[in-house]
Amino acid sequence: MPEPPPPTTVAPPSGGAIGRWLTLVAPLVFLAAGIARLAPQARLALHAEELRAASGIVTRSDVLEHGGRDYVTARVTLQYTVDGRTYVLQTSGRDGQSAPASSAEAFAIRHPVGARMAVFYLPDSPQISTLTR
């Protein structure tokens, strides 16, 4: 009687293709997210001389703790109106004034709720705004 052929084994599919795909796609996703987040600031910087000013009112001003007092950021929200339409600017602690890194409290104090201050915006996109030119 002839000997039966040796059993054949099937190797499981390699995870290498998925790993390579993730290695290529993940950095692209993070890059796209970073560009989307920074695009408004870049437009503001590129068109600084075109910015227009509107009067804004601070509606929120506080300090957020991230994992305790070691890492805090200021959160200031302003409402402003352009051509009868209301917009909201949320900023996290930069107003063009130099200050120590731990000055989130100082930033919030300089922007008390109810205060009026200038908000600078792009004429063609008033929703893109900043506190400084």
JSON list of C-alpha atoms in Angstrom, two decimals:
[
{"chain": "A", "resi": 1, "resn": "MET", "atom": "CA", "xyz": [0.00, 0.00, 0.00]},
{"chain": "A", "resi": 2, "resn": "PRO", "atom": "CA", "xyz": [1.41, 3.42, -0.90]},
{"chain": "A", "resi": 3, "resn": "GLU", "atom": "CA", "xyz": [2.32, 5.82, 1.84]},
{"chain": "A", "resi": 4, "resn": "PRO", "atom": "CA", "xyz": [-0.12, 8.68, 2.38]},
{"chain": "A", "resi": 5, "resn": "PRO", "atom": "CA", "xyz": [1.21, 12.08, 1.41]},
{"chain": "A", "resi": 6, "resn": "PRO", "atom": "CA", "xyz": [2.51, 14.17, 4.28]},
{"chain": "A", "resi": 7, "resn": "PRO", "atom": "CA", "xyz": [-0.08, 16.51, 5.78]},
{"chain": "A", "resi": 8, "resn": "THR", "atom": "CA", "xyz": [0.00, 19.99, 4.35]},
{"chain": "A", "resi": 9, "resn": "THR", "atom": "CA", "xyz": [-0.03, 22.92, 6.65]},
{"chain": "A", "resi": 10, "resn": "VAL", "atom": "CA", "xyz": [-1.43, 26.30, 5.77]},
{"chain": "A", "resi": 11, "resn": "ALA", "atom": "CA", "xyz": [0.38, 29.24, 7.28]},
{"chain": "A", "resi": 12, "resn": "PRO", "atom": "CA", "xyz": [-1.83, 31.91, 8.78]},
{"chain": "A", "resi": 13, "resn": "PRO", "atom": "CA", "xyz": [-1.96, 35.13, 6.79]},
{"chain": "A", "resi": 14, "resn": "SER", "atom": "CA", "xyz": [0.89, 37.44, 7.52]},
{"chain": "A", "resi": 15, "resn": "GLY", "atom": "CA", "xyz": [0.11, 40.55, 9.55]},
{"chain": "A", "resi": 16, "resn": "GLY", "atom": "CA", "xyz": [2.92, 42.33, 7.76]},
{"chain": "A", "resi": 17, "resn": "ALA", "atom": "CA", "xyz": [0.67, 43.85, 5.13]},
{"chain": "A", "resi": 18, "resn": "ILE", "atom": "CA", "xyz": [-1.61, 45.40, 7.76]},
{"chain": "A", "resi": 19, "resn": "GLY", "atom": "CA", "xyz": [1.38, 46.64, 9.73]},
{"chain": "A", "resi": 20, "resn": "ARG", "atom": "CA", "xyz": [2.89, 48.28, 6.67]},
{"chain": "A", "resi": 21, "resn": "TRP", "atom": "CA", "xyz": [-0.45, 49.87, 5.81]},
{"chain": "A", "resi": 22, "resn": "LEU", "atom": "CA", "xyz": [-0.82, 51.29, 9.33]},
{"chain": "A", "resi": 23, "resn": "THR", "atom": "CA", "xyz": [2.77, 52.53, 9.28]},
{"chain": "A", "resi": 24, "resn": "LEU", "atom": "CA", "xyz": [2.02, 54.51, 6.11]},
{"chain": "A", "resi": 25, "resn": "VAL", "atom": "CA", "xyz": [-1.49, 55.73, 6.91]},
{"chain": "A", "resi": 26, "resn": "ALA", "atom": "CA", "xyz": [-1.16, 56.70, 10.59]},
{"chain": "A", "resi": 27, "resn": "PRO", "atom": "CA", "xyz": [1.43, 59.46, 10.03]},
{"chain": "A", "resi": 28, "resn": "LEU", "atom": "CA", "xyz": [-0.65, 60.83, 7.15]},
{"chain": "A", "resi": 29, "resn": "VAL", "atom": "CA", "xyz": [-3.74, 61.01, 9.38]},
{"chain": "A", "resi": 30, "resn": "PHE", "atom": "CA", "xyz": [-1.81, 62.85, 12.11]},
{"chain": "A", "resi": 31, "resn": "LEU", "atom": "CA", "xyz": [-0.27, 65.20, 9.54]},
{"chain": "A", "resi": 32, "resn": "ALA", "atom": "CA", "xyz": [-3.68, 66.01, 8.04]},
{"chain": "A", "resi": 33, "resn": "ALA", "atom": "CA", "xyz": [-5.14, 66.63, 11.50]},
{"chain": "A", "resi": 34, "resn": "GLY", "atom": "CA", "xyz": [-2.26, 68.94, 12.40]},
{"chain": "A", "resi": 35, "resn": "ILE", "atom": "CA", "xyz": [-2.61, 70.89, 9.17]},
{"chain": "A", "resi": 36, "resn": "ALA", "atom": "CA", "xyz": [-6.37, 71.25, 9.69]},
{"chain": "A", "resi": 37, "resn": "ARG", "atom": "CA", "xyz": [-5.79, 72.54, 13.21]},
{"chain": "A", "resi": 38, "resn": "LEU", "atom": "CA", "xyz": [-3.08, 75.03, 12.19]},
{"chain": "A", "resi": 39, "resn": "ALA", "atom": "CA", "xyz": [-4.61, 76.25, 8.92]},
{"chain": "A", "resi": 40, "resn": "PRO", "atom": "CA", "xyz": [-6.67, 79.08, 10.48]},
{"chain": "A", "resi": 41, "resn": "GLN", "atom": "CA", "xyz": [-3.63, 80.40, 12.40]},
{"chain": "A", "resi": 42, "resn": "ALA", "atom": "CA", "xyz": [-1.56, 80.28, 9.22]},
{"chain": "A", "resi": 43, "resn": "ARG", "atom": "CA", "xyz": [-4.20, 82.27, 7.33]},
{"chain": "A", "resi": 44, "resn": "LEU", "atom": "CA", "xyz": [-4.27, 84.85, 10.12]},
{"chain": "A", "resi": 45, "resn": "ALA", "atom": "CA", "xyz": [-0.48, 85.19, 10.05]},
{"chain": "A", "resi": 46, "resn": "LEU", "atom": "CA", "xyz": [-0.32, 85.44, 6.25]},
{"chain": "A", "resi": 47, "resn": "HIS", "atom": "CA", "xyz": [-3.04, 88.10, 6.11]},
{"chain": "A", "resi": 48, "resn": "ALA", "atom": "CA", "xyz": [-2.24, 90.04, 9.29]},
{"chain": "A", "resi": 49, "resn": "GLU", "atom": "CA", "xyz": [-2.37, 93.42, 7.54]},
{"chain": "A", "resi": 50, "resn": "GLU", "atom": "CA", "xyz": [-5.89, 92.69, 6.23]},
{"chain": "A", "resi": 51, "resn": "LEU", "atom": "CA", "xyz": [-7.43, 91.84, 9.60]},
{"chain": "A", "resi": 52, "resn": "ARG", "atom": "CA", "xyz": [-10.36, 93.91, 10.78]},
{"chain": "A", "resi": 53, "resn": "ALA", "atom": "CA", "xyz": [-11.28, 94.60, 14.39]},
{"chain": "A", "resi": 54, "resn": "ALA", "atom": "CA", "xyz": [-14.57, 93.98, 16.14]},
{"chain": "A", "resi": 55, "resn": "SER", "atom": "CA", "xyz": [-15.51, 94.54, 19.75]},
{"chain": "A", "resi": 56, "resn": "GLY", "atom": "CA", "xyz": [-15.74, 91.28, 21.64]},
{"chain": "A", "resi": 57, "resn": "ILE", "atom": "CA", "xyz": [-17.16, 90.47, 25.07]},
{"chain": "A", "resi": 58, "resn": "VAL", "atom": "CA", "xyz": [-15.52, 87.85, 27.29]},
{"chain": "A", "resi": 59, "resn": "THR", "atom": "CA", "xyz": [-18.16, 85.26, 28.16]},
{"chain": "A", "resi": 60, "resn": "ARG", "atom": "CA", "xyz": [-15.91, 82.73, 29.88]},
{"chain": "A", "resi": 61, "resn": "SER", "atom": "CA", "xyz": [-12.52, 82.96, 31.54]},
{"chain": "A", "resi": 62, "resn": "ASP", "atom": "CA", "xyz": [-11.05, 80.19, 33.62]},
{"chain": "A", "resi": 63, "resn": "VAL", "atom": "CA", "xyz": [-8.09, 77.88, 34.13]},
{"chain": "A", "resi": 64, "resn": "LEU", "atom": "CA", "xyz": [-8.18, 74.19, 33.27]},
{"chain": "A", "resi": 65, "resn": "GLU", "atom": "CA", "xyz": [-6.13, 71.67, 35.17]},
{"chain": "A", "resi": 66, "resn": "HIS", "atom": "CA", "xyz": [-4.77, 68.73, 33.20]},
{"chain": "A", "resi": 67, "resn": "GLY", "atom": "CA", "xyz": [-3.67, 66.07, 35.63]},
{"chain": "A", "resi": 68, "resn": "GLY", "atom": "CA", "xyz": [-3.20, 68.41, 38.57]},
{"chain": "A", "resi": 69, "resn": "ARG", "atom": "CA", "xyz": [-1.62, 71.81, 39.12]},
{"chain": "A", "resi": 70, "resn": "ASP", "atom": "CA", "xyz": [1.55, 70.82, 37.24]},
{"chain": "A", "resi": 71, "resn": "TYR", "atom": "CA", "xyz": [-0.08, 71.45, 33.87]},
{"chain": "A", "resi": 72, "resn": "VAL", "atom": "CA", "xyz": [-2.73, 74.14, 33.48]},
{"chain": "A", "resi": 73, "resn": "THR", "atom": "CA", "xyz": [-4.03, 76.19, 30.56]},
{"chain": "A", "resi": 74, "resn": "ALA", "atom": "CA", "xyz": [-6.25, 79.24, 30.37]},
{"chain": "A", "resi": 75, "resn": "ARG", "atom": "CA", "xyz": [-9.54, 79.07, 28.52]},
{"chain": "A", "resi": 76, "resn": "VAL", "atom": "CA", "xyz": [-11.10, 82.34, 27.41]},
{"chain": "A", "resi": 77, "resn": "THR", "atom": "CA", "xyz": [-14.21, 82.63, 25.23]},
{"chain": "A", "resi": 78, "resn": "LEU", "atom": "CA", "xyz": [-15.29, 85.85, 23.52]},
{"chain": "A", "resi": 79, "resn": "GLN", "atom": "CA", "xyz": [-18.40, 86.67, 21.53]},
{"chain": "A", "resi": 80, "resn": "TYR", "atom": "CA", "xyz": [-18.24, 89.21, 18.72]},
{"chain": "A", "resi": 81, "resn": "THR", "atom": "CA", "xyz": [-20.53, 90.37, 15.93]},
{"chain": "A", "resi": 82, "resn": "VAL", "atom": "CA", "xyz": [-19.67, 91.03, 12.29]},
{"chain": "A", "resi": 83, "resn": "ASP", "atom": "CA", "xyz": [-22.37, 92.22, 9.85]},
{"chain": "A", "resi": 84, "resn": "GLY", "atom": "CA", "xyz": [-25.15, 91.24, 12.26]},
{"chain": "A", "resi": 85, "resn": "ARG", "atom": "CA", "xyz": [-23.88, 87.69, 12.75]},
{"chain": "A", "resi": 86, "resn": "THR", "atom": "CA", "xyz": [-22.47, 86.51, 16.10]},
{"chain": "A", "resi": 87, "resn": "TYR", "atom": "CA", "xyz": [-19.22, 84.51, 16.28]},
{"chain": "A", "resi": 88, "resn": "VAL", "atom": "CA", "xyz": [-17.32, 82.89, 19.13]},
{"chain": "A", "resi": 89, "resn": "LEU", "atom": "CA", "xyz": [-13.56, 82.93, 19.64]},
{"chain": "A", "resi": 90, "resn": "GLN", "atom": "CA", "xyz": [-12.11, 80.36, 22.03]},
{"chain": "A", "resi": 91, "resn": "THR", "atom": "CA", "xyz": [-8.48, 80.83, 22.94]},
{"chain": "A", "resi": 92, "resn": "SER", "atom": "CA", "xyz": [-6.18, 79.05, 25.30]},
{"chain": "A", "resi": 93, "resn": "GLY", "atom": "CA", "xyz": [-3.77, 81.59, 26.61]},
{"chain": "A", "resi": 94, "resn": "ARG", "atom": "CA", "xyz": [-1.96, 83.75, 24.05]},
{"chain": "A", "resi": 95, "resn": "ASP", "atom": "CA", "xyz": [-2.62, 87.43, 23.62]},
{"chain": "A", "resi": 96, "resn": "GLY", "atom": "CA", "xyz": [0.73, 88.65, 22.35]},
{"chain": "A", "resi": 97, "resn": "GLN", "atom": "CA", "xyz": [2.06, 89.50, 25.80]},
{"chain": "A", "resi": 98, "resn": "SER", "atom": "CA", "xyz": [5.16, 87.76, 27.03]},
{"chain": "A", "resi": 99, "resn": "ALA", "atom": "CA", "xyz": [4.67, 85.94, 30.32]},
{"chain": "A", "resi": 100, "resn": "PRO", "atom": "CA", "xyz": [6.11, 83.00, 32.19]},
{"chain": "A", "resi": 101, "resn": "ALA", "atom": "CA", "xyz": [5.01, 79.53, 31.10]},
{"chain": "A", "resi": 102, "resn": "SER", "atom": "CA", "xyz": [2.97, 79.11, 34.30]},
{"chain": "A", "resi": 103, "resn": "SER", "atom": "CA", "xyz": [0.88, 82.23, 33.63]},
{"chain": "A", "resi": 104, "resn": "ALA", "atom": "CA", "xyz": [-2.46, 80.63, 32.76]},
{"chain": "A", "resi": 105, "resn": "GLU", "atom": "CA", "xyz": [-3.97, 82.34, 35.80]},
{"chain": "A", "resi": 106, "resn": "ALA", "atom": "CA", "xyz": [-2.52, 85.70, 34.71]},
{"chain": "A", "resi": 107, "resn": "PHE", "atom": "CA", "xyz": [-4.03, 85.30, 31.23]},
{"chain": "A", "resi": 108, "resn": "ALA", "atom": "CA", "xyz": [-7.46, 84.53, 32.72]},
{"chain": "A", "resi": 109, "resn": "ILE", "atom": "CA", "xyz": [-7.16, 87.54, 35.06]},
{"chain": "A", "resi": 110, "resn": "ARG", "atom": "CA", "xyz": [-6.33, 89.84, 32.10]},
{"chain": "A", "resi": 111, "resn": "HIS", "atom": "CA", "xyz": [-9.53, 88.63, 30.39]},
{"chain": "A", "resi": 112, "resn": "PRO", "atom": "CA", "xyz": [-12.31, 88.82, 33.02]},
{"chain": "A", "resi": 113, "resn": "VAL", "atom": "CA", "xyz": [-15.88, 87.83, 32.14]},
{"chain": "A", "resi": 114, "resn": "GLY", "atom": "CA", "xyz": [-17.78, 90.85, 30.85]},
{"chain": "A", "resi": 115, "resn": "ALA", "atom": "CA", "xyz": [-14.68, 92.71, 29.62]},
{"chain": "A", "resi": 116, "resn": "ARG", "atom": "CA", "xyz": [-14.76, 94.26, 26.16]},
{"chain": "A", "resi": 117, "resn": "MET", "atom": "CA", "xyz": [-11.71, 93.82, 23.97]},
{"chain": "A", "resi": 118, "resn": "ALA", "atom": "CA", "xyz": [-10.73, 93.83, 20.32]},
{"chain": "A", "resi": 119, "resn": "VAL", "atom": "CA", "xyz": [-11.06, 90.67, 18.27]},
{"chain": "A", "resi": 120, "resn": "PHE", "atom": "CA", "xyz": [-9.27, 90.63, 14.91]},
{"chain": "A", "resi": 121, "resn": "TYR", "atom": "CA", "xyz": [-10.85, 88.61, 12.09]},
{"chain": "A", "resi": 122, "resn": "LEU", "atom": "CA", "xyz": [-10.41, 87.88, 8.40]},
{"chain": "A", "resi": 123, "resn": "PRO", "atom": "CA", "xyz": [-12.86, 89.99, 6.35]},
{"chain": "A", "resi": 124, "resn": "ASP", "atom": "CA", "xyz": [-13.79, 87.08, 4.05]},
{"chain": "A", "resi": 125, "resn": "SER", "atom": "CA", "xyz": [-13.98, 84.56, 6.95]},
{"chain": "A", "resi": 126, "resn": "PRO", "atom": "CA", "xyz": [-15.07, 86.33, 10.15]},
{"chain": "A", "resi": 127, "resn": "GLN", "atom": "CA", "xyz": [-15.20, 83.03, 12.02]},
{"chain": "A", "resi": 128, "resn": "ILE", "atom": "CA", "xyz": [-11.39, 82.90, 11.83]},
{"chain": "A", "resi": 129, "resn": "SER", "atom": "CA", "xyz": [-10.21, 85.32, 14.51]},
{"chain": "A", "resi": 130, "resn": "THR", "atom": "CA", "xyz": [-7.56, 86.09, 17.09]},
{"chain": "A", "resi": 131, "resn": "LEU", "atom": "CA", "xyz": [-6.82, 88.49, 19.94]},
{"chain": "A", "resi": 132, "resn": "THR", "atom": "CA", "xyz": [-3.66, 89.84, 18.29]},
{"chain": "A", "resi": 133, "resn": "ARG", "atom": "CA", "xyz": [-2.75, 91.06, 14.85]}
]
